[in-house]
Short mmCIF file of N, CA and C in Angstrom, two decimals:
data_model
loop_
_atom_site.label_atom_id
_atom_site.label_comp_id
_atom_site.label_asym_id
_atom_site.label_seq_id
_atom_site.Cartn_x
_atom_site.Cartn_y
_atom_site.Cartn_z
N UNK X 18 131.18 71.76 126.59
CA UNK X 18 129.86 73.25 126.23
C UNK X 18 128.82 72.34 127.45
N UNK X 19 128.82 73.66 128.44
CA UNK X 19 128.20 73.72 129.40
C UNK X 19 126.63 73.66 129.27
N UNK X 20 125.45 73.24 130.11
CA UNK X 20 123.90 72.99 129.65
C UNK X 20 123.62 74.15 130.52
N UNK X 21 122.81 75.12 129.91
CA UNK X 21 122.22 75.99 130.63
C UNK X 21 120.69 75.70 131.36
N UNK X 22 120.50 75.90 132.28
CA UNK X 22 119.38 75.86 133.25
C UNK X 22 118.38 76.48 133.15
N UNK X 23 117.62 76.90 132.25
CA UNK X 23 116.78 77.64 131.61
C UNK X 23 115.11 77.54 131.98
N UNK X 24 115.34 76.90 133.35
CA UNK X 24 113.68 76.67 133.62
C UNK X 24 112.86 77.97 134.07
N UNK X 25 111.59 78.01 133.77
CA UNK X 25 111.03 79.06 134.44
C UNK X 25 111.57 79.57 135.67
N UNK X 26 111.85 80.62 136.42
CA UNK X 26 111.97 80.44 137.89
C UNK X 26 113.42 80.87 138.25
N UNK X 27 114.32 80.10 137.17
CA UNK X 27 115.62 79.97 137.54
C UNK X 27 116.26 81.41 137.58
N UNK X 28 116.85 81.69 139.11
CA UNK X 28 117.63 82.69 139.35
C UNK X 28 119.07 83.10 138.70
N UNK X 29 119.36 83.86 137.79
CA UNK X 29 120.81 84.27 137.62
C UNK X 29 121.35 84.79 138.61
N UNK X 30 122.42 84.48 138.43
CA UNK X 30 123.55 85.17 139.57
C UNK X 30 123.81 86.81 139.16
N UNK X 31 123.80 87.48 140.53
CA UNK X 31 124.08 88.99 140.74
C UNK X 31 125.26 89.65 139.67
N UNK X 32 124.85 90.29 139.24
CA UNK X 32 126.13 91.20 138.27
C UNK X 32 126.33 92.59 139.22
N UNK X 33 127.34 92.83 139.65
CA UNK X 33 127.72 93.96 140.47
C UNK X 33 128.77 94.71 139.74
N UNK X 34 128.29 96.36 139.47
CA UNK X 34 129.21 96.80 138.77
C UNK X 34 129.56 98.36 139.31
N UNK X 35 130.40 98.56 139.88
CA UNK X 35 130.94 100.09 140.15
C UNK X 35 130.78 101.01 139.05
N UNK X 36 130.25 102.35 139.43
CA UNK X 36 129.88 103.18 138.32
C UNK X 36 130.90 104.00 138.67
N UNK X 37 132.33 103.96 138.01
CA UNK X 37 133.42 104.73 138.11
C UNK X 37 133.03 106.05 136.93
N UNK X 38 133.46 107.00 137.53
CA UNK X 38 133.36 107.96 136.42
C UNK X 38 133.67 107.68 134.92
N UNK X 39 135.13 106.89 134.77
CA UNK X 39 135.56 106.53 133.80
C UNK X 39 134.77 105.76 132.92
N UNK X 40 133.75 104.96 133.39
CA UNK X 40 132.72 103.85 132.96
C UNK X 40 131.66 104.46 132.16
N UNK X 41 131.30 105.58 133.27
CA UNK X 41 130.21 106.61 132.96
C UNK X 41 130.54 107.50 131.16
N UNK X 42 131.85 107.92 131.71
CA UNK X 42 132.20 108.77 130.35
C UNK X 42 132.59 108.38 129.14
N UNK X 43 133.17 107.08 129.41
CA UNK X 43 133.78 106.32 128.24
C UNK X 43 132.41 105.88 127.58
N UNK X 44 131.51 104.96 128.08
CA UNK X 44 130.40 104.18 127.33
C UNK X 44 129.49 105.70 126.75
N UNK X 45 129.27 106.45 127.28
CA UNK X 45 128.59 107.46 127.19
C UNK X 45 129.33 108.12 125.52
N UNK X 46 130.53 108.36 125.51
CA UNK X 46 131.17 108.85 124.10
C UNK X 46 131.25 107.45 123.51
N UNK X 47 131.10 106.23 123.88
CA UNK X 47 131.32 105.13 123.00
C UNK X 47 130.16 104.85 122.19
N UNK X 48 129.08 105.10 122.82
CA UNK X 48 127.10 105.16 122.10
C UNK X 48 126.95 106.66 121.11
N UNK X 49 128.30 107.53 121.25
CA UNK X 49 128.29 108.98 120.99
C UNK X 49 127.14 109.85 121.62
N UNK X 50 127.31 109.76 122.25
CA UNK X 50 126.20 110.53 123.31
C UNK X 50 127.04 111.51 124.03
N UNK X 51 126.60 112.47 123.41
CA UNK X 51 128.07 113.63 123.92
C UNK X 51 127.08 114.58 124.89
N UNK X 52 125.92 114.35 125.47
CA UNK X 52 125.18 115.31 126.09
C UNK X 52 125.86 115.27 127.75
N UNK X 53 126.09 116.57 127.63
CA UNK X 53 127.12 117.05 128.99
C UNK X 53 126.97 116.37 130.15
N UNK X 54 125.65 115.89 130.74
CA UNK X 54 125.33 115.40 132.06
C UNK X 54 126.18 113.82 132.03
N UNK X 55 126.52 113.28 130.99
CA UNK X 55 127.09 112.41 131.17
C UNK X 55 128.90 112.24 131.54
N UNK X 56 129.28 113.65 131.33
CA UNK X 56 130.59 113.82 131.14
C UNK X 56 130.89 114.97 132.07
N UNK X 57 130.06 115.80 132.02
CA UNK X 57 130.70 116.95 132.86
C UNK X 57 129.97 117.29 134.16
N UNK X 58 130.77 117.06 134.94
CA UNK X 58 130.09 117.29 137.03
C UNK X 58 129.75 118.76 136.90
N UNK X 59 130.00 119.86 136.50
CA UNK X 59 129.87 120.75 137.21
C UNK X 59 128.37 121.15 136.15
N UNK X 60 128.14 120.62 135.08
CA UNK X 60 127.17 120.99 134.23
C UNK X 60 125.79 120.45 134.49
N UNK X 61 126.55 118.75 135.35
CA UNK X 61 125.20 117.87 135.34
C UNK X 61 124.64 118.62 136.82
N UNK X 62 125.37 119.23 137.78
CA UNK X 62 124.97 119.64 139.05
C UNK X 62 124.07 121.16 138.99
N UNK X 63 124.72 121.62 137.89
CA UNK X 63 123.90 123.25 137.60
C UNK X 63 122.48 122.23 137.09
N UNK X 64 122.36 121.48 136.39
CA UNK X 64 121.03 121.06 135.79
C UNK X 64 120.26 120.00 137.05
N UNK X 65 120.81 120.12 138.13
CA UNK X 65 120.04 119.38 139.56
C UNK X 65 120.64 118.28 139.70
N UNK X 66 121.55 117.00 139.23
CA UNK X 66 121.81 116.00 139.18
C UNK X 66 122.72 116.39 140.56
N UNK X 67 123.55 114.85 141.03
CA UNK X 67 124.21 114.87 142.09
C UNK X 67 125.73 114.98 141.51
N UNK X 68 125.56 114.41 140.15
CA UNK X 68 126.72 113.82 139.66
C UNK X 68 126.32 113.72 137.98
N UNK X 69 127.67 112.79 137.50
CA UNK X 69 127.28 112.94 135.89
C UNK X 69 126.57 111.55 135.89
N UNK X 70 125.99 110.67 134.93
CA UNK X 70 125.24 109.60 135.22
C UNK X 70 125.15 108.97 133.71
N UNK X 71 125.11 107.46 134.18
CA UNK X 71 124.73 106.37 132.62
C UNK X 71 123.60 107.08 132.14
N UNK X 72 124.22 106.92 130.76
CA UNK X 72 123.21 106.95 129.54
C UNK X 72 122.22 105.86 129.27
N UNK X 73 121.16 105.75 128.60
CA UNK X 73 120.14 105.19 128.27
C UNK X 73 120.78 103.82 127.72
N UNK X 74 121.46 103.80 126.83
CA UNK X 74 122.16 102.97 125.54
C UNK X 74 122.93 102.11 126.54
N UNK X 75 124.12 102.81 127.54
CA UNK X 75 124.78 101.85 128.39
C UNK X 75 123.97 101.10 129.38
N UNK X 76 123.28 101.85 129.93
CA UNK X 76 122.16 100.86 130.85
C UNK X 76 121.60 99.56 130.00
N UNK X 77 121.16 99.98 128.74
CA UNK X 77 120.60 98.60 127.84
C UNK X 77 121.79 97.67 127.63
N UNK X 78 122.90 98.07 127.46
CA UNK X 78 124.16 97.18 126.88
C UNK X 78 124.19 96.16 128.01
N UNK X 79 124.40 96.99 129.32
CA UNK X 79 124.89 96.58 130.63
C UNK X 79 123.70 95.27 131.16
N UNK X 80 122.35 95.78 130.87
CA UNK X 80 121.06 94.35 130.80
C UNK X 80 121.59 93.33 130.00
N UNK X 81 121.69 93.70 128.90
CA UNK X 81 122.44 92.56 127.85
C UNK X 81 123.68 91.47 128.20
N UNK X 82 124.46 92.39 128.73
CA UNK X 82 125.48 91.83 129.00
C UNK X 82 125.03 90.53 130.49
N UNK X 83 124.24 91.35 131.27
CA UNK X 83 124.14 90.71 132.43
C UNK X 83 123.51 89.49 132.08
N UNK X 84 122.25 89.42 131.15
CA UNK X 84 121.78 87.92 130.59
C UNK X 84 122.83 87.11 129.94
N UNK X 85 123.71 87.87 129.07
CA UNK X 85 124.61 86.68 127.91
C UNK X 85 125.47 86.38 128.69
N UNK X 86 126.28 87.03 130.03
CA UNK X 86 127.23 86.43 130.89
C UNK X 86 126.64 85.17 131.23
N UNK X 87 125.53 85.14 131.59
CA UNK X 87 125.21 84.30 132.41
C UNK X 87 124.29 83.18 131.36
N UNK X 88 123.91 83.48 130.15
CA UNK X 88 123.58 81.91 129.12
C UNK X 88 124.67 81.48 128.19
N UNK X 89 125.86 82.54 127.97
CA UNK X 89 126.88 82.07 127.17
C UNK X 89 126.78 82.72 126.13
N UNK X 90 127.75 82.31 125.48
CA UNK X 90 128.63 82.34 124.30
C UNK X 90 127.45 82.20 123.20
N UNK X 91 126.87 81.59 122.94
CA UNK X 91 125.62 81.05 121.98
C UNK X 91 124.42 81.98 122.11
N UNK X 92 124.00 82.76 123.32
CA UNK X 92 122.81 83.33 123.35
C UNK X 92 123.23 84.53 122.29
N UNK X 93 122.03 84.46 121.54
CA UNK X 93 121.42 85.98 120.59
C UNK X 93 120.63 86.39 121.26
N UNK X 94 120.97 87.73 121.43
CA UNK X 94 119.55 88.92 122.15
C UNK X 94 118.49 89.07 120.75
N UNK X 95 117.33 88.83 121.36
CA UNK X 95 116.44 88.93 120.33
C UNK X 95 115.42 89.99 120.57
N UNK X 96 115.39 90.86 121.86
CA UNK X 96 114.79 91.80 122.26
C UNK X 96 115.17 92.39 123.86
N UNK X 97 114.98 93.69 124.04
CA UNK X 97 114.76 93.96 125.42
C UNK X 97 113.86 94.96 125.50
N UNK X 98 113.25 95.07 126.54
CA UNK X 98 112.30 96.40 126.64
C UNK X 98 112.58 96.83 128.15
N UNK X 99 112.92 98.06 128.53
CA UNK X 99 113.61 98.43 129.54
C UNK X 99 112.63 100.01 130.18
N UNK X 100 112.52 100.07 131.44
CA UNK X 100 112.11 101.10 132.11
C UNK X 100 113.01 101.78 132.98
N UNK X 101 113.31 103.05 132.55
CA UNK X 101 114.15 103.58 133.46
C UNK X 101 113.42 104.25 134.74
N UNK X 102 114.29 104.14 135.91
CA UNK X 102 114.07 104.47 137.15
C UNK X 102 115.09 105.91 137.64
N UNK X 103 115.93 105.64 138.94
CA UNK X 103 116.20 106.72 139.40
C UNK X 103 117.54 106.69 138.84
N UNK X 104 118.53 107.88 138.54
CA UNK X 104 119.54 107.97 138.08
C UNK X 104 120.76 106.85 138.48
N UNK X 105 121.72 106.36 138.04
CA UNK X 105 122.74 105.73 138.22
C UNK X 105 124.04 106.81 138.36
N UNK X 106 124.37 107.07 139.20
CA UNK X 106 125.37 108.31 139.03
C UNK X 106 126.66 107.88 139.63
N UNK X 107 127.76 108.70 138.95
CA UNK X 107 129.03 108.11 139.37
C UNK X 107 129.35 107.86 140.92
N UNK X 108 130.12 106.74 141.42
CA UNK X 108 130.21 106.50 142.85
C UNK X 108 129.25 105.72 143.42
N UNK X 109 128.47 105.14 142.68
CA UNK X 109 127.88 104.06 143.38
C UNK X 109 127.54 103.10 142.68
N UNK X 110 126.89 101.96 142.80
CA UNK X 110 127.43 100.71 142.61
C UNK X 110 126.16 100.17 141.98
N UNK X 111 125.72 99.73 140.63
CA UNK X 111 125.06 99.17 139.91
C UNK X 111 124.85 97.37 140.03
N UNK X 112 123.48 96.84 140.71
CA UNK X 112 123.67 95.65 140.94
C UNK X 112 122.80 95.15 139.98
N UNK X 113 122.78 94.09 139.43
CA UNK X 113 121.60 93.30 138.20
C UNK X 113 121.37 92.03 139.24
N UNK X 114 120.18 91.91 139.32
CA UNK X 114 119.24 90.66 139.46
C UNK X 114 118.34 90.44 138.30
N UNK X 115 118.19 89.02 138.15
CA UNK X 115 117.14 88.67 136.97
C UNK X 115 116.74 87.03 137.27
N UNK X 116 115.53 86.75 136.77
CA UNK X 116 114.72 85.63 136.67
C UNK X 116 114.35 85.10 135.77
N UNK X 117 114.33 83.97 135.26
CA UNK X 117 113.86 83.43 133.71
C UNK X 117 112.37 83.24 134.36
N UNK X 118 111.86 83.93 133.25
CA UNK X 118 110.43 84.44 133.62
C UNK X 118 109.43 83.71 132.22
N UNK X 119 110.18 83.51 131.40
CA UNK X 119 109.51 82.23 130.22
C UNK X 119 110.43 81.48 129.29
N UNK X 120 110.09 80.62 128.81
CA UNK X 120 110.91 79.50 128.11
C UNK X 120 109.82 78.64 126.86
N UNK X 121 110.33 79.11 125.98
CA UNK X 121 109.64 78.34 124.56
C UNK X 121 110.83 77.62 123.71
N UNK X 122 111.22 76.43 124.46
CA UNK X 122 112.16 75.83 123.14
C UNK X 122 113.57 76.43 123.56
N UNK X 123 114.34 76.81 123.00
CA UNK X 123 115.64 77.47 122.79
C UNK X 123 115.57 79.03 122.93
N UNK X 124 114.31 79.62 123.04
CA UNK X 124 114.03 81.06 123.09
C UNK X 124 113.69 81.52 124.92
N UNK X 125 114.17 82.02 125.93
CA UNK X 125 113.99 82.87 127.04
C UNK X 125 113.61 83.92 127.37
N UNK X 126 112.87 84.09 128.17
CA UNK X 126 112.76 86.14 128.83
C UNK X 126 113.19 86.12 130.19
N UNK X 127 113.81 86.86 130.08
CA UNK X 127 114.53 87.21 131.88
C UNK X 127 114.06 88.40 131.79
N UNK X 128 113.29 88.18 133.02
CA UNK X 128 112.88 89.78 134.08
C UNK X 128 114.22 90.32 134.70
N UNK X 129 114.94 91.60 134.28
CA UNK X 129 115.61 91.78 134.88
C UNK X 129 115.47 93.35 135.78
N UNK X 130 116.19 93.27 136.92
CA UNK X 130 116.14 94.60 137.83
C UNK X 130 117.56 94.90 137.55
N UNK X 131 117.65 96.35 137.64
CA UNK X 131 118.97 97.01 137.91
C UNK X 131 118.86 98.04 139.06
N UNK X 132 119.62 97.64 140.20
CA UNK X 132 119.29 98.91 141.41
C UNK X 132 120.64 99.54 141.58
N UNK X 133 120.59 100.75 141.95
CA UNK X 133 121.68 101.71 142.63
C UNK X 133 120.98 102.08 144.41
N UNK X 134 121.72 102.81 145.05
CA UNK X 134 121.66 103.00 145.99
C UNK X 134 120.27 104.04 146.24
N UNK X 135 119.56 104.45 145.25
CA UNK X 135 118.32 105.49 145.33
C UNK X 135 117.46 104.32 144.98
N UNK X 136 117.49 103.11 144.59
CA UNK X 136 116.36 102.36 144.33
C UNK X 136 116.61 101.97 142.94
N UNK X 137 115.46 101.35 142.15
CA UNK X 137 115.60 100.70 140.90
C UNK X 137 116.17 101.66 139.42
N UNK X 138 117.07 101.57 139.19
CA UNK X 138 117.67 102.41 137.99
C UNK X 138 116.86 101.39 136.78
N UNK X 139 116.62 100.52 136.45
CA UNK X 139 116.19 100.01 135.13
C UNK X 139 115.60 98.71 135.61
N UNK X 140 114.38 98.47 134.67
CA UNK X 140 113.47 97.43 134.95
C UNK X 140 113.46 96.49 133.80
N UNK X 141 112.87 95.61 133.38
CA UNK X 141 112.72 95.05 132.24
C UNK X 141 112.87 93.44 131.80
N UNK X 142 112.75 93.31 130.52
CA UNK X 142 113.10 92.21 129.98
C UNK X 142 113.94 92.17 128.89
N UNK X 143 114.83 90.59 128.89
CA UNK X 143 115.67 90.81 127.76
C UNK X 143 115.26 89.17 127.40
N UNK X 144 114.86 89.35 125.87
CA UNK X 144 114.39 88.21 125.51
C UNK X 144 115.61 87.61 124.52
N UNK X 145 115.93 86.58 124.45
CA UNK X 145 117.28 85.85 123.95
C UNK X 145 116.46 84.36 123.11
N UNK X 146 117.55 83.74 122.30
CA UNK X 146 117.79 82.50 121.53
C UNK X 146 118.77 81.61 122.07
N UNK X 147 119.23 80.31 122.15
CA UNK X 147 120.37 80.00 121.91
C UNK X 147 120.56 79.00 120.90
#
């Protein structure tokens, strides 16, 4: 079992996710989000978007994955706080970065930022225990 460096200020390794149409559509459907802007390019464009885009549940799940990939299989998510920014469109790349913001024993909080070519897609915190 590896020892997790969880000191305040620890920087997590980047997570880079290509935003393929398949990822966007399949995750929207998996979260039972049938809103057409997540799977119908023509309708998304008719409503002013440049393409289909990630839904909020997928964004939150990917933020949690970013932290648990680093923290390991023993990590248990205790809370998440997300603020959405610019859309994460198909064909772009979503890059997560983060830093340990708080630690209290086996409880940690990571400040997370997910960016795409347009800027900040999501910012927030993920709290977990080991």
